[in-house]
XYZ file of C-alpha atoms in Angstrom:
457
model
C -117.006 -30.020 141.206
C -118.380 -28.436 137.986
C -118.602 -24.745 138.586
C -121.771 -22.814 137.710
C -121.715 -19.773 135.460
C -124.500 -18.059 137.693
C -125.819 -18.835 141.061
C -129.374 -17.545 142.354
C -129.432 -16.842 146.032
C -132.536 -15.511 147.736
C -133.053 -14.247 151.293
C -136.393 -14.811 152.762
C -135.891 -13.777 156.303
C -134.554 -10.485 157.595
C -135.214 -11.111 161.174
C -136.825 -13.510 163.597
C -140.445 -12.452 163.032
C -140.316 -11.612 159.393
C -143.067 -12.567 157.025
C -143.630 -16.394 157.286
C -144.903 -16.332 153.666
C -141.771 -14.804 152.083
C -139.588 -17.946 152.001
C -142.590 -20.103 150.983
C -143.221 -17.718 148.031
C -139.564 -17.619 147.007
C -139.177 -21.353 146.437
C -142.522 -21.440 144.635
C -142.501 -18.253 142.493
C -139.379 -18.965 140.561
C -136.081 -20.668 140.184
C -133.516 -20.621 143.041
C -130.221 -22.395 143.865
C -130.076 -21.083 147.569
C -132.499 -19.854 150.158
C -130.853 -17.936 152.967
C -132.715 -17.038 156.313
C -131.405 -14.554 158.702
C -133.036 -14.891 162.232
C -130.528 -13.360 164.692
C -130.074 -10.045 166.349
C -127.789 -9.070 169.325
C -130.634 -9.370 171.989
C -131.893 -12.584 170.355
C -128.733 -14.449 171.424
C -129.464 -13.459 175.050
C -133.086 -14.592 174.785
C -132.237 -17.900 173.295
C -129.495 -18.592 175.916
C -132.181 -17.861 178.671
C -134.501 -20.354 176.917
C -131.725 -22.974 176.680
C -131.033 -22.384 180.539
C -134.523 -23.625 181.173
C -134.687 -26.345 178.566
C -131.431 -27.961 177.133
C -133.317 -28.674 173.865
C -134.224 -25.049 173.416
C -132.276 -21.999 172.224
C -132.778 -21.906 168.635
C -135.438 -20.339 166.008
C -138.272 -22.713 166.236
C -139.949 -20.983 163.267
C -137.312 -22.207 161.159
C -138.155 -25.845 161.797
C -141.759 -25.272 161.014
C -140.788 -23.539 157.854
C -138.683 -26.499 156.895
C -141.668 -28.803 157.620
C -143.696 -26.716 155.060
C -141.207 -26.313 152.271
C -139.091 -29.518 152.369
C -140.765 -31.098 149.513
C -140.056 -28.283 147.202
C -136.551 -27.970 148.462
C -135.772 -31.577 147.635
C -137.682 -31.617 144.284
C -135.934 -28.398 143.113
C -132.665 -29.167 144.769
C -132.629 -25.761 146.610
C -130.038 -25.553 149.390
C -130.840 -23.544 152.666
C -128.398 -21.723 154.734
C -129.697 -20.214 157.932
C -128.402 -18.866 161.287
C -131.508 -20.346 162.895
C -129.307 -22.534 165.279
C -128.916 -19.520 167.737
C -127.130 -20.803 170.778
C -128.036 -24.538 170.102
C -127.339 -25.560 166.625
C -127.335 -29.264 167.648
C -130.823 -29.115 168.919
C -131.925 -27.271 165.872
C -130.292 -29.968 163.602
C -132.044 -32.685 165.479
C -135.461 -30.972 165.161
C -134.799 -30.561 161.415
C -133.862 -34.145 161.021
C -136.987 -35.334 162.780
C -138.848 -33.212 160.054
C -136.885 -34.920 157.323
C -137.693 -38.357 158.774
C -141.430 -37.396 159.001
C -141.467 -36.632 155.354
C -139.677 -39.885 154.589
C -136.792 -38.402 152.566
C -133.541 -40.285 152.294
C -130.096 -38.846 151.573
C -130.891 -35.329 152.898
C -127.859 -34.040 154.594
C -128.001 -31.289 157.301
C -124.790 -29.530 158.551
C -124.240 -27.235 161.600
C -121.426 -24.761 162.096
C -120.459 -24.278 165.826
C -117.747 -22.455 167.805
C -119.215 -19.075 167.805
C -120.728 -19.527 171.418
C -117.976 -18.654 173.877
C -120.032 -18.029 176.909
C -118.479 -21.125 178.715
C -115.047 -20.079 177.659
C -115.110 -16.509 178.802
C -113.073 -17.050 182.035
C -110.668 -19.115 180.118
C -110.164 -16.520 177.383
C -109.900 -13.571 179.899
C -107.292 -15.551 181.829
C -105.235 -15.881 178.486
C -105.196 -12.205 178.006
C -108.513 -11.345 176.304
C -109.811 -8.184 177.903
C -112.938 -8.023 175.812
C -112.735 -4.168 176.154
C -115.964 -2.482 175.305
C -115.601 -0.992 171.786
C -117.641 2.099 172.725
C -116.287 2.858 176.147
C -112.993 0.945 176.542
C -114.128 -0.730 179.890
C -112.951 -4.297 180.435
C -115.604 -6.947 180.569
C -114.572 -7.862 184.001
C -116.681 -4.942 185.155
C -119.901 -6.792 184.207
C -118.563 -10.403 184.001
C -121.093 -11.658 186.642
C -124.002 -10.203 184.828
C -123.145 -11.763 181.246
C -126.010 -13.825 179.765
C -124.593 -14.581 176.303
C -121.227 -14.364 174.417
C -120.937 -15.109 170.617
C -118.345 -14.229 167.965
C -119.315 -13.415 164.433
C -117.745 -16.210 162.465
C -117.056 -15.786 158.771
C -118.472 -17.548 155.647
C -115.750 -20.091 155.240
C -117.336 -22.579 157.701
C -120.657 -22.329 155.811
C -118.655 -23.141 152.558
C -117.077 -26.109 154.262
C -120.392 -27.530 155.189
C -121.661 -27.128 151.651
C -118.472 -28.620 150.285
C -119.162 -31.730 152.314
C -122.521 -32.159 150.786
C -125.022 -30.356 153.129
C -128.370 -29.384 151.708
C -129.390 -27.483 154.730
C -126.649 -25.538 156.732
C -127.459 -24.212 160.189
C -125.327 -21.923 162.048
C -125.176 -19.958 165.244
C -123.912 -16.337 165.311
C -122.061 -15.305 162.170
C -122.086 -12.202 159.978
C -125.482 -11.488 158.126
C -123.705 -11.165 154.806
C -121.958 -14.446 155.431
C -125.182 -16.292 154.733
C -124.744 -15.284 151.009
C -121.033 -15.197 150.808
C -120.615 -18.794 151.967
C -122.529 -20.262 149.126
C -120.499 -18.175 146.627
C -117.196 -19.366 148.105
C -118.495 -22.976 147.676
C -119.815 -22.505 144.107
C -117.055 -20.354 142.612
C -114.084 -21.758 144.557
C -113.095 -18.283 146.026
C -109.988 -18.330 148.255
C -109.292 -16.622 151.474
C -106.812 -14.054 149.591
C -109.523 -13.105 146.974
C -110.427 -9.954 148.797
C -112.131 -8.281 145.782
C -114.344 -11.296 145.334
C -115.059 -11.720 148.972
C -115.894 -8.056 149.327
C -118.342 -8.502 146.468
C -120.016 -11.345 148.106
C -120.150 -9.275 151.397
C -121.842 -6.426 149.508
C -124.240 -8.802 147.996
C -125.130 -10.191 151.477
C -125.509 -6.786 153.039
C -128.001 -5.627 150.458
C -130.166 -8.591 150.910
C -129.654 -9.251 154.675
C -132.886 -7.311 155.583
C -135.056 -9.037 153.122
C -137.578 -6.707 151.534
C -135.865 -3.628 152.777
C -133.977 -3.550 149.404
C -137.150 -4.215 147.357
C -139.231 -1.399 148.296
C -139.883 -2.014 152.098
C -139.268 0.647 154.581
C -138.480 3.049 151.580
C -138.675 6.752 151.625
C -140.446 7.122 148.260
C -143.103 4.492 149.295
C -145.888 5.870 147.128
C -143.863 4.551 144.096
C -143.818 0.934 145.441
C -146.512 -1.154 143.768
C -148.333 -3.940 145.391
C -146.613 -3.932 148.777
C -148.913 -6.587 150.042
C -147.102 -9.125 147.602
C -143.696 -7.585 147.933
C -141.056 -9.632 146.329
C -138.061 -10.651 148.356
C -134.580 -10.126 147.054
C -132.535 -12.534 144.913
C -128.971 -12.247 144.046
C -127.713 -13.417 140.631
C -124.094 -13.764 141.153
C -121.179 -14.748 138.905
C -117.708 -15.904 139.599
C -115.977 -12.689 138.545
C -117.724 -10.829 141.559
C -120.515 -9.022 139.566
C -123.882 -9.619 140.583
C -127.614 -8.389 139.909
C -130.109 -7.711 142.547
C -133.529 -8.607 141.618
C -136.829 -10.387 142.519
C -139.144 -13.064 141.082
C -141.366 -11.845 138.154
C -144.977 -10.935 138.892
C -144.322 -9.956 142.540
C -144.858 -6.632 144.064
C -142.096 -4.165 145.226
C -139.410 -2.347 143.446
C -135.769 -2.887 142.733
C -133.929 0.254 141.654
C -130.650 1.997 142.253
C -132.469 4.017 144.821
C -133.922 1.113 146.810
C -130.410 -0.637 146.734
C -128.555 2.674 147.784
C -130.961 2.987 150.814
C -130.149 -0.588 151.943
C -126.334 -0.050 151.507
C -126.470 2.929 154.045
C -128.034 0.509 156.650
C -125.798 0.130 159.784
C -122.927 1.637 157.869
C -119.776 2.902 159.821
C -116.804 3.752 157.619
C -118.069 3.078 154.042
C -114.421 2.639 152.926
C -113.842 -0.059 155.517
C -116.975 -2.239 156.028
C -115.160 -4.746 158.335
C -116.052 -8.466 158.415
C -114.102 -11.669 159.373
C -113.368 -12.433 155.838
C -112.281 -9.082 154.258
C -112.796 -5.392 154.480
C -115.074 -4.108 151.863
C -114.909 -0.626 150.333
C -118.504 0.486 149.780
C -117.321 3.565 147.759
C -115.548 1.431 145.152
C -118.464 0.091 143.108
C -121.250 1.233 140.840
C -124.983 0.533 140.635
C -126.633 0.513 137.282
C -130.059 -0.509 135.998
C -129.863 -3.811 134.032
C -133.540 -4.026 133.105
C -136.847 -3.770 135.037
C -136.291 -4.535 138.611
C -132.614 -5.436 138.153
C -129.679 -3.574 139.458
C -126.197 -4.600 138.455
C -123.283 -4.132 140.898
C -119.780 -4.193 139.626
C -116.325 -2.966 140.559
C -116.311 -3.947 144.285
C -112.953 -3.826 145.997
C -111.709 -5.301 149.174
C -108.743 -5.782 151.400
C -107.485 -8.164 154.069
C -109.620 -8.684 157.219
C -108.431 -7.838 160.738
C -106.890 -10.438 163.040
C -109.794 -10.306 165.402
C -113.375 -11.460 165.407
C -116.063 -9.178 166.712
C -117.818 -10.563 169.869
C -121.512 -9.937 170.602
C -121.952 -9.971 174.465
C -125.054 -9.352 176.375
C -125.518 -8.697 180.157
C -128.108 -7.986 182.714
C -128.157 -4.084 183.096
C -131.079 -3.541 185.553
C -134.872 -3.774 185.216
C -137.514 -1.709 183.412
C -141.303 -1.426 183.148
C -143.612 0.450 180.835
C -147.185 1.232 181.360
C -149.608 2.540 178.628
C -152.881 4.539 178.945
C -155.345 6.157 176.430
C -156.582 9.613 177.537
C -159.394 11.006 175.395
C -161.789 13.936 175.188
C -161.193 17.568 175.658
C -157.657 18.764 176.953
C -156.506 15.157 176.461
C -152.824 16.282 176.361
C -153.133 18.380 179.526
C -154.822 15.446 181.325
C -152.153 13.053 180.092
C -149.451 15.360 181.573
C -151.221 15.372 184.850
C -151.514 11.545 184.928
C -147.852 11.252 184.627
C -147.199 13.807 187.312
C -149.701 12.126 189.648
C -147.735 8.731 189.224
C -144.343 10.454 190.198
C -145.873 12.223 193.190
C -147.700 9.171 194.481
C -144.434 7.108 194.148
C -142.532 9.771 196.035
C -145.063 9.879 198.805
C -144.506 6.131 199.334
C -140.736 6.686 199.353
C -140.093 5.311 195.941
C -138.494 8.002 193.812
C -136.630 7.673 190.438
C -133.861 9.955 189.202
C -134.731 11.947 185.944
C -132.461 9.673 183.794
C -134.508 6.760 185.124
C -137.858 8.091 183.946
C -139.569 7.992 180.582
C -142.730 9.835 179.569
C -144.085 9.919 176.075
C -147.356 11.640 174.947
C -148.162 9.706 171.607
C -150.222 11.823 169.273
C -148.338 15.123 170.430
C -145.475 14.871 168.124
C -143.262 12.899 170.314
C -142.155 10.380 167.508
C -140.496 13.174 165.440
C -140.285 16.000 168.183
C -138.761 19.058 166.670
C -139.211 17.685 163.053
C -142.991 17.552 162.666
C -145.253 20.415 162.686
C -145.928 22.343 165.855
C -147.726 20.586 168.686
C -151.636 20.469 168.140
C -153.556 22.676 170.583
C -156.044 20.146 171.498
C -155.658 16.573 170.173
C -158.756 14.485 170.646
C -156.815 11.644 172.418
C -153.384 10.943 173.837
C -151.565 7.651 174.220
C -149.467 7.941 177.453
C -146.411 5.793 177.649
C -144.692 5.931 180.939
C -141.747 3.853 182.138
C -138.906 3.549 184.479
C -135.677 1.750 184.927
C -133.671 0.907 187.953
C -131.164 -1.649 189.257
C -133.642 -2.606 191.970
C -136.289 -4.887 190.766
C -138.778 -4.361 193.634
C -138.686 -0.686 192.903
C -139.652 -1.052 189.346
C -142.588 -3.339 190.162
C -143.754 -0.710 192.740
C -144.007 1.665 189.830
C -146.289 -0.726 187.916
C -148.733 -0.521 190.685
C -149.544 3.132 190.065
C -150.889 3.106 186.561
C -154.200 1.225 186.840
C -155.477 3.444 189.756
C -155.433 6.516 187.396
C -158.651 5.178 185.684
C -160.732 6.051 188.806
C -158.437 8.425 190.740
C -156.953 10.588 188.005
C -158.559 13.117 185.496
C -161.526 12.149 183.307
C -161.014 10.471 180.102
C -158.697 7.719 181.046
C -160.551 5.309 178.833
C -158.082 2.589 177.930
C -155.436 0.509 179.857
C -153.131 -1.808 177.624
C -151.194 -4.740 178.639
C -152.188 -5.297 182.124
C -150.155 -4.252 185.308
C -146.496 -3.599 183.945
C -143.941 -5.964 185.804
C -140.201 -5.545 186.060
C -138.256 -6.982 183.151
C -134.496 -7.454 182.440
C -132.707 -4.661 180.655
C -130.251 -6.472 178.284
C -127.118 -4.435 177.831
C -125.000 -4.876 174.507
C -121.164 -5.190 175.015
C -119.413 -5.170 171.727
C -115.749 -6.448 171.917
C -112.987 -8.077 169.961
C -111.146 -11.397 170.394
C -108.169 -12.794 168.647
C -109.065 -15.230 165.723
C -106.412 -17.544 166.909
C -108.405 -18.327 170.163
C -111.523 -19.279 168.196
C -112.086 -22.659 166.330
C -115.153 -23.515 164.358
C -116.612 -27.041 163.954
C -118.775 -28.380 161.258
C -120.888 -31.533 161.834
C -123.058 -33.281 159.310
C -125.864 -35.752 159.509
C -127.555 -37.586 156.662
C -131.073 -39.067 156.705
């Protein structure tokens, strides 16, 4: 294939629930070669697995299918390729839904590819029997201690399976769990022919993907110096202008809001950072101290000099498990002495529960008085003497579901059997919901095989 001199990759989704307008605007406001969309987080996989257990055709990001329905004509007209991890725990069902959209629009020759192999939930016992302990990376405990409660298990696949799907002609690539930077790195491998031993280049693509993976968080969103960010309502989402030598520019479309500076990029670079000299991924280890940022014009930051080394022989596995139950109730307490009354409300709840034989240990209780400096306790100014209203958040957790539900019955009665000023009750009676625990672990790469499947309309 003919190699391009420059490739434009935009990220229009930083999480499942990000702006639905962002990807629509990206394909309409300027030129693009690729649109990437990042929907997945650790807890999302468990939620999707639960949905699939109830419906074999569920378990993927349905928002993605609605988006494709909206922008497919522009994607075809402009030959923009899409790479998204919207497949969740059911990439096949997601592909089927997308193909139904393609058929609805009457387009012929549109190829959709899926990457599978990351979902190892059904293989856990086999893998454990073959020597994989899945030791918790934080505690060292073996997965066997919580095996019966596991709800999802996925490995973070790398970018080369995405590149394979693109090499085979896919215009839309749908994956399950992979690394967030891999959504950008995959197209770069495909476009520039980077090899598995090109560690500096793979590290550059990893850094590029990390910068844009949270969407507008690198173009002025969630930015400390927020007063300098113009037109945040129309904030531009990030675009990578990448070249084959590993240099790239972070920018956004012209005439959009937001801000791209060395500072906004540096803020995002520190996101989810462990050892900056060894940002570990399945394709390489990137050294985040090796490169330079420099302005390359208005809203353009040049990144050059990225260095990388070989990856580890393991994949990271993201495992979720049931870890008890929780419930949270919310009340608004207003008028004179609001904080004092809110404290009394919380104490009433604990005393009434104890009177009925339902007690919670201190570590199982949560009480927050919103409006009395709870969010930045110890950092913000001293507690106000008499705030006019307090938002009381009170919650519990326990391994016993009935015990948590019993707690939920004691919130509403405070409206008439507590101090005066309990004027607002939010969300109905709190019910026990699952607490999802996160179990990070490692698994040998030799035990994992990816699969790429393509379908053409």
